[in-house]
CSV table of C-alpha atoms in Angstrom, one decimal:
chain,number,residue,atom,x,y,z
N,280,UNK,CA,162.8,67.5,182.9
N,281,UNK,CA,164.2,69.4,185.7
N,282,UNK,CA,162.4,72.7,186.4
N,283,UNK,CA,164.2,75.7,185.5
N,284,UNK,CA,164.5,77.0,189.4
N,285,UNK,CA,165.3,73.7,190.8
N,286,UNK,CA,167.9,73.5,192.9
N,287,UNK,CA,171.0,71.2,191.4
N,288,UNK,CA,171.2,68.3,193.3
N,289,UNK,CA,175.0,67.4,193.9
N,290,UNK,CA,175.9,64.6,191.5
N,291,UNK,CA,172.7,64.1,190.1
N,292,UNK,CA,173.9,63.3,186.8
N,293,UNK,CA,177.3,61.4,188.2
N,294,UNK,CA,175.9,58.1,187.8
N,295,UNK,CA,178.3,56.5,190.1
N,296,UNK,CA,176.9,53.3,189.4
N,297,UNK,CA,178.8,53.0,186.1
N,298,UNK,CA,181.6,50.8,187.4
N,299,UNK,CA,184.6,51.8,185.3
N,300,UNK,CA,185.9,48.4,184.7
N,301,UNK,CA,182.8,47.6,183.3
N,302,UNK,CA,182.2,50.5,181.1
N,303,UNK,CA,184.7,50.6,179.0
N,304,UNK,CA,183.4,49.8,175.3
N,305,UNK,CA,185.2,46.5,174.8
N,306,UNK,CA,184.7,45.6,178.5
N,307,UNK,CA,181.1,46.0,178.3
N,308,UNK,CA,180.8,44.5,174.9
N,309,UNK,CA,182.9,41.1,176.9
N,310,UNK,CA,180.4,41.5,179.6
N,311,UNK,CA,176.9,41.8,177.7
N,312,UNK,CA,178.1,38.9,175.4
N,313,UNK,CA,178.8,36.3,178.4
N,314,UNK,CA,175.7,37.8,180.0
N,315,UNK,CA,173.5,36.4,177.1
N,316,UNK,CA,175.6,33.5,176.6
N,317,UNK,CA,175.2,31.3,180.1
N,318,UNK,CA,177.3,28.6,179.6
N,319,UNK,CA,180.4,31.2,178.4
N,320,UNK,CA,181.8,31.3,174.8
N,321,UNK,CA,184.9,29.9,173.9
N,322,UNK,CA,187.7,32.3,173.5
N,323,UNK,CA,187.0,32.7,169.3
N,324,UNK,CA,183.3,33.2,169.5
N,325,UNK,CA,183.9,35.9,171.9
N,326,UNK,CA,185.9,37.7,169.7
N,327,UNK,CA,183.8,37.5,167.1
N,328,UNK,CA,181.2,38.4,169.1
N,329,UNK,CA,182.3,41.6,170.4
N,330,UNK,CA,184.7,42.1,167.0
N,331,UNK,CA,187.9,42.7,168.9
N,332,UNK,CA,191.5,41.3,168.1
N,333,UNK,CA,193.1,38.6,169.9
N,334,UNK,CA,195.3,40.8,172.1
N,335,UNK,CA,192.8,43.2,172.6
N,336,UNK,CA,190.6,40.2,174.3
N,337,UNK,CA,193.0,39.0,175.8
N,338,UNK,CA,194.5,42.3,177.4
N,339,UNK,CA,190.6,42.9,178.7
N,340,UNK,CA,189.7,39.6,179.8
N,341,UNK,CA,192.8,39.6,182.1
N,342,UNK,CA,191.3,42.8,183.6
N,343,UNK,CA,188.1,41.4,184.2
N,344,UNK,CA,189.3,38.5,185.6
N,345,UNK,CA,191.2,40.4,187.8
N,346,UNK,CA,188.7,41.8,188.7
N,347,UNK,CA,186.8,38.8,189.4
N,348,UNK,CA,183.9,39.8,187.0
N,349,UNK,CA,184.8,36.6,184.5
N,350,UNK,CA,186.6,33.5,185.0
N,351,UNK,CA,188.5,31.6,182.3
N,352,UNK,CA,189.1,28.0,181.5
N,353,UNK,CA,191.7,26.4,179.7
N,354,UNK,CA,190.0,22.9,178.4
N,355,UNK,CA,190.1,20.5,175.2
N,356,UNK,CA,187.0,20.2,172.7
N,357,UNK,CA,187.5,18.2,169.7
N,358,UNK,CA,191.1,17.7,170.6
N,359,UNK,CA,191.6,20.9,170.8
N,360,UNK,CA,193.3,23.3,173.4
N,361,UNK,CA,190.2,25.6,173.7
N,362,UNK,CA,189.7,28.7,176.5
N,363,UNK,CA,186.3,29.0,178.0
N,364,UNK,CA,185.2,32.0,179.2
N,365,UNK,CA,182.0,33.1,181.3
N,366,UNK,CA,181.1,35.7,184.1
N,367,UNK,CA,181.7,34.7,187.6
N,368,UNK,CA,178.6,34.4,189.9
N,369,UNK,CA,180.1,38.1,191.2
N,370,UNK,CA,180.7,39.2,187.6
N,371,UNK,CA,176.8,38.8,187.0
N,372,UNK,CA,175.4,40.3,189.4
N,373,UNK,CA,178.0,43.8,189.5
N,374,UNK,CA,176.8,43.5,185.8
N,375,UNK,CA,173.0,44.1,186.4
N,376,UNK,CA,173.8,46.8,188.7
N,377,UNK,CA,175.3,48.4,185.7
N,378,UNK,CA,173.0,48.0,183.7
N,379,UNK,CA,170.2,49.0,186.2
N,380,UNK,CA,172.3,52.3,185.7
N,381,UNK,CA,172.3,52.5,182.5
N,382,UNK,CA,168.8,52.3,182.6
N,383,UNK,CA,168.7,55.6,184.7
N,384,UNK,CA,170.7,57.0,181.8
N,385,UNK,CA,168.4,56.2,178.7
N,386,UNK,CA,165.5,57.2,181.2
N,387,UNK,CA,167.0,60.9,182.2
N,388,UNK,CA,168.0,61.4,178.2
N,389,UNK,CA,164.4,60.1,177.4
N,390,UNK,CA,162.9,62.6,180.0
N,391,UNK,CA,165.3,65.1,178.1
N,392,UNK,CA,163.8,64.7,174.9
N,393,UNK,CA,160.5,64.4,175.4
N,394,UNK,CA,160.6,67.4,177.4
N,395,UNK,CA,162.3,69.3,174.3
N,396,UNK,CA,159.3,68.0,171.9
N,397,UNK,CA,156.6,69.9,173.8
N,398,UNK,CA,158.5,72.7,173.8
N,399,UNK,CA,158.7,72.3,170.1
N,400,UNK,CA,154.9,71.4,169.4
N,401,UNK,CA,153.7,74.2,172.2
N,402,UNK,CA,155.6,77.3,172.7
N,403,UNK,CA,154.3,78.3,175.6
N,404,UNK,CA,154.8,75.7,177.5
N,405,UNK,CA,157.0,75.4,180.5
N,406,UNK,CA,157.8,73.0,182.6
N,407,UNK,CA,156.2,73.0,186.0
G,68,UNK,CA,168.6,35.1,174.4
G,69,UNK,CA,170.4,33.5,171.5
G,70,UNK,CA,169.5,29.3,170.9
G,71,UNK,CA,172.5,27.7,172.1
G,72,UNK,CA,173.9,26.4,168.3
G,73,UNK,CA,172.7,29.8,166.6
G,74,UNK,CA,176.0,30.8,164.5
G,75,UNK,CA,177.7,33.4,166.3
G,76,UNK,CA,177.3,37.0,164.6
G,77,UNK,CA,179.9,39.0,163.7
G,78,UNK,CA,180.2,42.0,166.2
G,79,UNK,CA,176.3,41.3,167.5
G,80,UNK,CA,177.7,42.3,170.7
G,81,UNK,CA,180.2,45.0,169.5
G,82,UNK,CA,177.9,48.0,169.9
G,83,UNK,CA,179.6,50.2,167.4
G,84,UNK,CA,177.1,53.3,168.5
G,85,UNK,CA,178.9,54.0,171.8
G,86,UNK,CA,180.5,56.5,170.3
G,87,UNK,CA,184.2,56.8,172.6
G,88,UNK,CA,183.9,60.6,173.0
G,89,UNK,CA,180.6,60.0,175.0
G,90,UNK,CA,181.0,57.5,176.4
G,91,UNK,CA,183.6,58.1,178.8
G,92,UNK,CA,181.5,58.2,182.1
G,93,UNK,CA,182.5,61.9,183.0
G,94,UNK,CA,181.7,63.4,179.5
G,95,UNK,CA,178.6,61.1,179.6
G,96,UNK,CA,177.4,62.5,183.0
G,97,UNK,CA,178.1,66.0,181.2
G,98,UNK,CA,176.5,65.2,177.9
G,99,UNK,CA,173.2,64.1,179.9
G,100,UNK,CA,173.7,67.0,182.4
G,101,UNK,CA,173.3,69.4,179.2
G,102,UNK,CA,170.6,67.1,177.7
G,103,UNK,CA,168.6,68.0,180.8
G,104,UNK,CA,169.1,71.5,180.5
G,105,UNK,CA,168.4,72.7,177.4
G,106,UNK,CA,169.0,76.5,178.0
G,107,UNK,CA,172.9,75.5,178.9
G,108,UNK,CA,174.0,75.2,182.5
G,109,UNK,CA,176.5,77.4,184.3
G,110,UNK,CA,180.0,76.0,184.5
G,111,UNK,CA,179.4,75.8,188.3
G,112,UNK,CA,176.5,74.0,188.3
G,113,UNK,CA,177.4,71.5,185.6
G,114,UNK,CA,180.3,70.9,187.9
G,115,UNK,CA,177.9,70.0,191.2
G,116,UNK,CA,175.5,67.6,188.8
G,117,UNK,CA,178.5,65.8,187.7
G,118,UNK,CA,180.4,65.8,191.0
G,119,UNK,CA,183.8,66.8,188.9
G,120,UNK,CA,186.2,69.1,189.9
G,121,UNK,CA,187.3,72.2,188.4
G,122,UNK,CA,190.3,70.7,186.1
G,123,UNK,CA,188.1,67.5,184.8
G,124,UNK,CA,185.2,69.3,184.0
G,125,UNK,CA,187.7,71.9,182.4
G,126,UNK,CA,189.3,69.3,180.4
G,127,UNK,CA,186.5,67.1,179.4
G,128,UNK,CA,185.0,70.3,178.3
G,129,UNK,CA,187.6,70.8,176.4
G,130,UNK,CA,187.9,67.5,174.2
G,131,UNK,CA,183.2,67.7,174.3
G,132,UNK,CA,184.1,71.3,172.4
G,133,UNK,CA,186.4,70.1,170.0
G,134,UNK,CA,184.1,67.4,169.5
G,135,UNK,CA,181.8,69.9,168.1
G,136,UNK,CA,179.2,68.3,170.5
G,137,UNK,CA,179.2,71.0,172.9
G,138,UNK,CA,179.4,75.0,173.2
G,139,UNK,CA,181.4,76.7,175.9
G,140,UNK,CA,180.7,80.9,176.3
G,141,UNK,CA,181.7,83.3,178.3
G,142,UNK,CA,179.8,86.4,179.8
G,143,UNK,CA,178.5,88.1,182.6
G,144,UNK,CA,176.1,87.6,184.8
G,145,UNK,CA,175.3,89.5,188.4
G,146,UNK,CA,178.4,91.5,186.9
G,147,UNK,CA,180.8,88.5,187.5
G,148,UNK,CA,182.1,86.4,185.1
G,149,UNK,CA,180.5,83.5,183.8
G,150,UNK,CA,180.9,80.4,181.7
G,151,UNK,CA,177.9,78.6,180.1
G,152,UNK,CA,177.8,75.1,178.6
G,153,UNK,CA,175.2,74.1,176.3
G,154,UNK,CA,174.6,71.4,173.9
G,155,UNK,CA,175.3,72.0,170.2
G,156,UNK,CA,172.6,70.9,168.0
G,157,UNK,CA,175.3,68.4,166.5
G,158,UNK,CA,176.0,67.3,170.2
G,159,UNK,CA,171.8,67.0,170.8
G,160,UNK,CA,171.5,64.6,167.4
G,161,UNK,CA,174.7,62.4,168.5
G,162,UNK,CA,173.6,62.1,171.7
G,163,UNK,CA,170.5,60.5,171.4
G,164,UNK,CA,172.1,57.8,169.0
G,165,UNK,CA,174.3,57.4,171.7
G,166,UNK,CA,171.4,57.0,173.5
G,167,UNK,CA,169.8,54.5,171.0
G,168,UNK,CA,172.6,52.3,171.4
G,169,UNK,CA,172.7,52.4,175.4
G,170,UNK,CA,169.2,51.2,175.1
G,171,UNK,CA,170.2,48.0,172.6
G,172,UNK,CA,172.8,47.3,175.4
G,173,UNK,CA,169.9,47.2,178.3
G,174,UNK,CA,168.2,45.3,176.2
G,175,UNK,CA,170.2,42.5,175.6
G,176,UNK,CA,171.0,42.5,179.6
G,177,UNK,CA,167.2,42.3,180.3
G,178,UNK,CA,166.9,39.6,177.7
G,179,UNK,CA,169.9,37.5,179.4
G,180,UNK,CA,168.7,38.1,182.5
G,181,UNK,CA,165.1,37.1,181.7
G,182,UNK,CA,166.4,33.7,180.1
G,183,UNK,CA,168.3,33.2,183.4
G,184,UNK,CA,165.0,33.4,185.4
G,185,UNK,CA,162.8,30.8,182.9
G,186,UNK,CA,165.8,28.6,183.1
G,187,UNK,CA,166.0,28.7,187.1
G,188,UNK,CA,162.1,28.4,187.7
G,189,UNK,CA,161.4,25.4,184.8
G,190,UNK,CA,164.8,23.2,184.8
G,191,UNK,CA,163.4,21.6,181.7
G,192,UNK,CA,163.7,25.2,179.6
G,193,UNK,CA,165.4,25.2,176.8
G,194,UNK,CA,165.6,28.2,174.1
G,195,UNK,CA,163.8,27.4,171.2
């Protein structure tokens, strides 16, 4: 918790680390599934996965390949035309960047609320 | 990090608590800005935290009011005119289920990512 004088610090809360290809909800549910899934998913897990439609998949995993954050396979399992898909070598590590962000996130809105429960409990308190 | 032949849940990775309105990174950077400050911060200021200029702040401020998730008010301060932004107690309560959510996110990263290490220091490692 910021003390009340302190001077604002230019962009303190931009968190510029939040890559916005990455960010955005489905994108980030794409990437946090292949991130726990090593080997990739196949194209129908995925979506189940991260509970999006087939053209909405498909719309954001061309971005993300585009991006160069996933790469996509077109095989046969079971006689079947199948698509893999898993993050790039690239696409895993601009991911733990992210989330290393993210993590400042959670830890300023933690400071943030534990700050306003001593308020709460103790009136008089301020913070230093 | 999931055994490889686990079925597949449904939306497991869809992460229905980022709630859209937040989680846009420049309303995000506000929203924790305001967390932060829990007496409100001066449009100004908000502005230098969240390296935004005049017109985005203006308009995310906008859509974060209609929201009911933040309160915008104007007065005087030093005899000039002022605007300050606070959090609404609505905005508070959503936030830190936002916040909840962005911390299942980490989570899961850290788990991949720790599955990824066993795996590359004991080749033989295998989930259970």
């Amino acid at each position: 918790m910021p003390a009340k004088n302190e001077p604002k610090t230019s962009g303190r809360f931009a968190y510029e680390g939040l890559e916005r290809v990455i960010h955005e909800k489905a994108r980030l549910s794409i990437m946090a599934s292949l991130a726990a899934h090593r080997d990739g998913l196949l194209f129908n897990d995925l979506k189940e996965l991260c509970a999006l439609t087939d053209g909405n998949l498909s719309r954001h995993l061309q971005m993300l390949t585009d991006s160069k954050l996933v790469e996509v396979w077109k095989g046969y399992k079971n006689n079947r035309p199948q698509t893999l898909c898993r993050l790039s070598r690239e696409g895993r590590k601009r991911f733990l960047e992210y989330v290393n962000e993210l993590e400042n996130v959670v830890a300023d809105a933690m400071a943030a609320a534990e700050g306003a429960k001593r308020r709460s409990i103790d009136p008089d308190f301020s913070p230093a």
